[in-house]
mmCIF file of C-alpha atoms in Angstrom:
data_model
loop_
_atom_site.group_PDB
_atom_site.id
_atom_site.type_symbol
_atom_site.label_atom_id
_atom_site.label_comp_id
_atom_site.label_asym_id
_atom_site.label_seq_id
_atom_site.Cartn_x
_atom_site.Cartn_y
_atom_site.Cartn_z
ATOM 1 C CA MET A 1 19.914 -65.181 195.303
ATOM 2 C CA PRO A 2 23.502 -64.542 196.606
ATOM 3 C CA LEU A 3 23.641 -64.884 200.371
ATOM 4 C CA ILE A 4 26.509 -62.748 202.204
ATOM 5 C CA ARG A 5 27.315 -63.592 205.686
ATOM 6 C CA ILE A 6 27.148 -60.819 208.488
ATOM 7 C CA ALA A 7 31.005 -60.876 208.788
ATOM 8 C CA GLU A 8 31.613 -60.554 205.028
ATOM 9 C CA ALA A 9 28.822 -57.903 204.652
ATOM 10 C CA ALA A 10 30.620 -55.890 207.352
ATOM 11 C CA SER A 11 33.885 -56.005 205.596
ATOM 12 C CA LEU A 12 32.525 -55.062 202.341
ATOM 13 C CA LEU A 13 30.841 -52.162 204.047
ATOM 14 C CA GLY A 14 33.774 -51.135 206.202
ATOM 15 C CA VAL A 15 31.860 -51.616 209.451
ATOM 16 C CA SER A 16 32.003 -53.906 212.279
ATOM 17 C CA ASP A 17 29.866 -57.156 212.401
ATOM 18 C CA ASP A 18 27.958 -55.476 215.447
ATOM 19 C CA THR A 19 26.819 -52.432 213.171
ATOM 20 C CA VAL A 20 25.474 -54.935 210.520
ATOM 21 C CA ARG A 21 23.667 -56.859 213.569
ATOM 22 C CA ARG A 22 22.070 -53.542 214.537
ATOM 23 C CA TRP A 23 21.017 -52.780 210.988
ATOM 24 C CA VAL A 24 19.262 -56.260 210.964
ATOM 25 C CA ASP A 25 17.702 -55.700 214.485
ATOM 26 C CA SER A 26 16.526 -52.229 213.352
ATOM 27 C CA GLY A 27 14.919 -53.487 210.162
ATOM 28 C CA ALA A 28 17.552 -51.620 208.012
ATOM 29 C CA LEU A 29 18.351 -55.010 206.564
ATOM 30 C CA SER A 30 16.647 -58.449 206.833
ATOM 31 C CA ALA A 31 18.626 -61.622 207.488
ATOM 32 C CA THR A 32 17.895 -64.995 206.901
ATOM 33 C CA LYS A 33 19.847 -68.318 207.480
ATOM 34 C CA ASP A 34 22.307 -69.745 204.888
ATOM 35 C CA ALA A 35 22.795 -73.418 204.282
ATOM 36 C CA ALA A 36 24.976 -73.734 207.384
ATOM 37 C CA GLY A 37 22.436 -72.017 209.395
ATOM 38 C CA ARG A 38 24.303 -68.771 209.903
ATOM 39 C CA ALA A 39 22.698 -65.418 209.555
ATOM 40 C CA ALA A 40 23.173 -64.040 206.103
ATOM 41 C CA ILE A 41 21.819 -61.051 203.910
ATOM 42 C CA ASP A 42 20.677 -61.110 200.385
ATOM 43 C CA GLY A 43 23.407 -59.789 198.275
ATOM 44 C CA ALA A 44 20.851 -57.439 196.162
ATOM 45 C CA GLU A 45 19.645 -55.862 199.456
ATOM 46 C CA LEU A 46 23.107 -55.192 200.796
ATOM 47 C CA ALA A 47 24.134 -53.673 197.480
ATOM 48 C CA GLU A 48 21.034 -51.369 197.751
ATOM 49 C CA HIS A 49 22.127 -50.646 201.335
ATOM 50 C CA ALA A 50 25.598 -49.931 200.418
ATOM 51 C CA ARG A 51 24.288 -47.404 197.722
ATOM 52 C CA ARG A 52 22.251 -45.418 200.415
ATOM 53 C CA LEU A 53 25.193 -45.294 202.561
ATOM 54 C CA ALA A 54 27.665 -44.089 200.015
ATOM 55 C CA ASN A 55 28.645 -40.531 201.120
ATOM 56 C CA ALA A 56 31.525 -39.477 198.947
ATOM 57 C CA PRO A 57 32.339 -35.896 199.135
ATOM 58 C CA LYS A 58 30.849 -33.905 196.495
ATOM 59 C CA ASP A 59 33.014 -32.356 193.673
ATOM 60 C CA ALA A 60 32.525 -28.621 194.331
ATOM 61 C CA SER A 61 34.408 -27.600 191.184
ATOM 62 C CA GLY A 62 31.035 -27.097 189.195
ATOM 63 C CA VAL A 63 32.572 -28.397 186.153
ATOM 64 C CA ALA A 64 30.361 -30.703 183.851
ATOM 65 C CA ARG A 65 31.847 -33.745 182.621
ATOM 66 C CA SER A 66 31.094 -36.902 180.856
ATOM 67 C CA ALA A 67 33.212 -39.228 183.170
ATOM 68 C CA ARG A 68 30.934 -40.695 185.988
ATOM 69 C CA ASN A 69 33.795 -41.885 188.222
ATOM 70 C CA ASN A 70 34.931 -38.866 190.317
ATOM 71 C CA PHE A 71 36.700 -39.300 193.610
ATOM 72 C CA VAL A 72 37.086 -36.451 195.862
ATOM 73 C CA GLY A 73 39.939 -36.752 197.961
ATOM 74 C CA LEU A 74 42.921 -35.372 199.950
ATOM 75 C CA VAL A 75 46.497 -35.532 198.308
ATOM 76 C CA THR A 76 48.566 -37.603 200.518
ATOM 77 C CA ASN A 77 51.931 -37.662 198.466
ATOM 78 C CA VAL A 78 53.573 -36.019 195.336
ATOM 79 C CA ILE A 79 56.813 -37.692 193.997
ATOM 80 C CA GLN A 80 58.234 -35.701 191.204
ATOM 81 C CA ASP A 81 61.385 -35.243 188.877
ATOM 82 C CA LYS A 82 61.952 -32.539 186.172
ATOM 83 C CA VAL A 83 59.340 -34.191 183.845
ATOM 84 C CA MET A 84 56.757 -36.624 185.493
ATOM 85 C CA ALA A 85 55.066 -36.792 188.918
ATOM 86 C CA GLN A 86 53.110 -39.401 190.823
ATOM 87 C CA VAL A 87 50.156 -38.098 192.868
ATOM 88 C CA GLU A 88 48.524 -40.031 195.458
ATOM 89 C CA LEU A 89 45.050 -39.169 196.673
ATOM 90 C CA GLN A 90 43.194 -40.730 199.592
ATOM 91 C CA CYS A 91 39.539 -40.792 198.539
ATOM 92 C CA GLY A 92 37.529 -42.316 201.328
ATOM 93 C CA PRO A 93 38.628 -45.500 201.752
ATOM 94 C CA TYR A 94 40.356 -45.751 198.442
ATOM 95 C CA ARG A 95 43.824 -44.868 197.239
ATOM 96 C CA VAL A 96 44.035 -43.335 193.783
ATOM 97 C CA VAL A 97 47.382 -43.008 192.095
ATOM 98 C CA SER A 98 47.942 -40.656 189.105
ATOM 99 C CA LEU A 99 50.784 -40.095 186.734
ATOM 100 C CA MET A 100 50.888 -36.644 185.310
ATOM 101 C CA SER A 101 53.499 -34.075 184.238
ATOM 102 C CA SER A 102 55.610 -32.109 186.935
ATOM 103 C CA GLU A 103 54.130 -28.874 185.044
ATOM 104 C CA ALA A 104 50.493 -30.195 185.640
ATOM 105 C CA VAL A 105 51.637 -30.608 189.454
ATOM 106 C CA ARG A 106 52.844 -27.140 189.591
ATOM 107 C CA ASP A 107 50.079 -25.666 187.789
ATOM 108 C CA LEU A 108 47.209 -27.277 189.852
ATOM 109 C CA GLY A 109 49.121 -26.649 193.037
ATOM 110 C CA LEU A 110 49.129 -30.211 194.072
ATOM 111 C CA GLU A 111 50.888 -31.155 197.463
ATOM 112 C CA PRO A 112 49.990 -33.000 200.414
ATOM 113 C CA GLY A 113 47.069 -31.738 202.134
ATOM 114 C CA THR A 114 45.326 -30.382 198.694
ATOM 115 C CA VAL A 115 41.790 -31.199 197.972
ATOM 116 C CA ALA A 116 41.474 -32.638 194.668
ATOM 117 C CA THR A 117 39.194 -34.727 192.553
ATOM 118 C CA ALA A 118 40.396 -37.658 190.487
ATOM 119 C CA VAL A 119 38.440 -38.308 187.433
ATOM 120 C CA VAL A 120 38.613 -41.698 185.981
ATOM 121 C CA LYS A 121 37.560 -42.339 182.362
ATOM 122 C CA ALA A 122 38.617 -45.825 181.250
ATOM 123 C CA THR A 123 37.738 -47.921 177.935
ATOM 124 C CA THR A 124 38.380 -51.074 180.009
ATOM 125 C CA VAL A 125 37.402 -52.091 183.283
ATOM 126 C CA ILE A 126 38.105 -55.650 184.702
ATOM 127 C CA VAL A 127 35.525 -57.275 187.055
ATOM 128 C CA GLU A 128 36.514 -60.657 188.838
ATOM 129 C CA THR A 129 34.687 -62.739 191.033
ATOM 130 C CA PRO A 130 35.748 -65.790 193.278
ATOM 131 C CA GLY A 131 34.699 -68.943 191.677
ATOM 132 C CA GLY A 132 33.859 -67.693 188.377
ATOM 133 C CA LYS A 133 34.554 -69.791 185.300
ATOM 134 C CA ALA A 134 37.670 -69.026 183.420
ATOM 135 C CA SER A 135 37.188 -68.462 179.660
#
């Protein structure tokens, strides 16, 4: 059972240490002591709590798609030349960057302040962990 200290849990969830302590005090999360005697939260319980807290804006397009990684956000920057463009979106705490044709930018009406959905469909996702074995 991985234990995650209060400060690290707060950092992972984007909240303050005090907020995590309030969740513990209210019973929303349970804490135990780690090997050093500091308050810590079971990693699986924290993951479930994070899942419950996730309030990503809903994609209002009504489009059905097979890709499950949809990030609704605000276009923050568009850099383009005659052929290609770089479009940056702020999707909650995440910055998503897309490269596309300048024609697509014009057709979609993308400019700073536009609400858009980034749809990610990747064949490869790399997952890293600190302290893992290299192969």
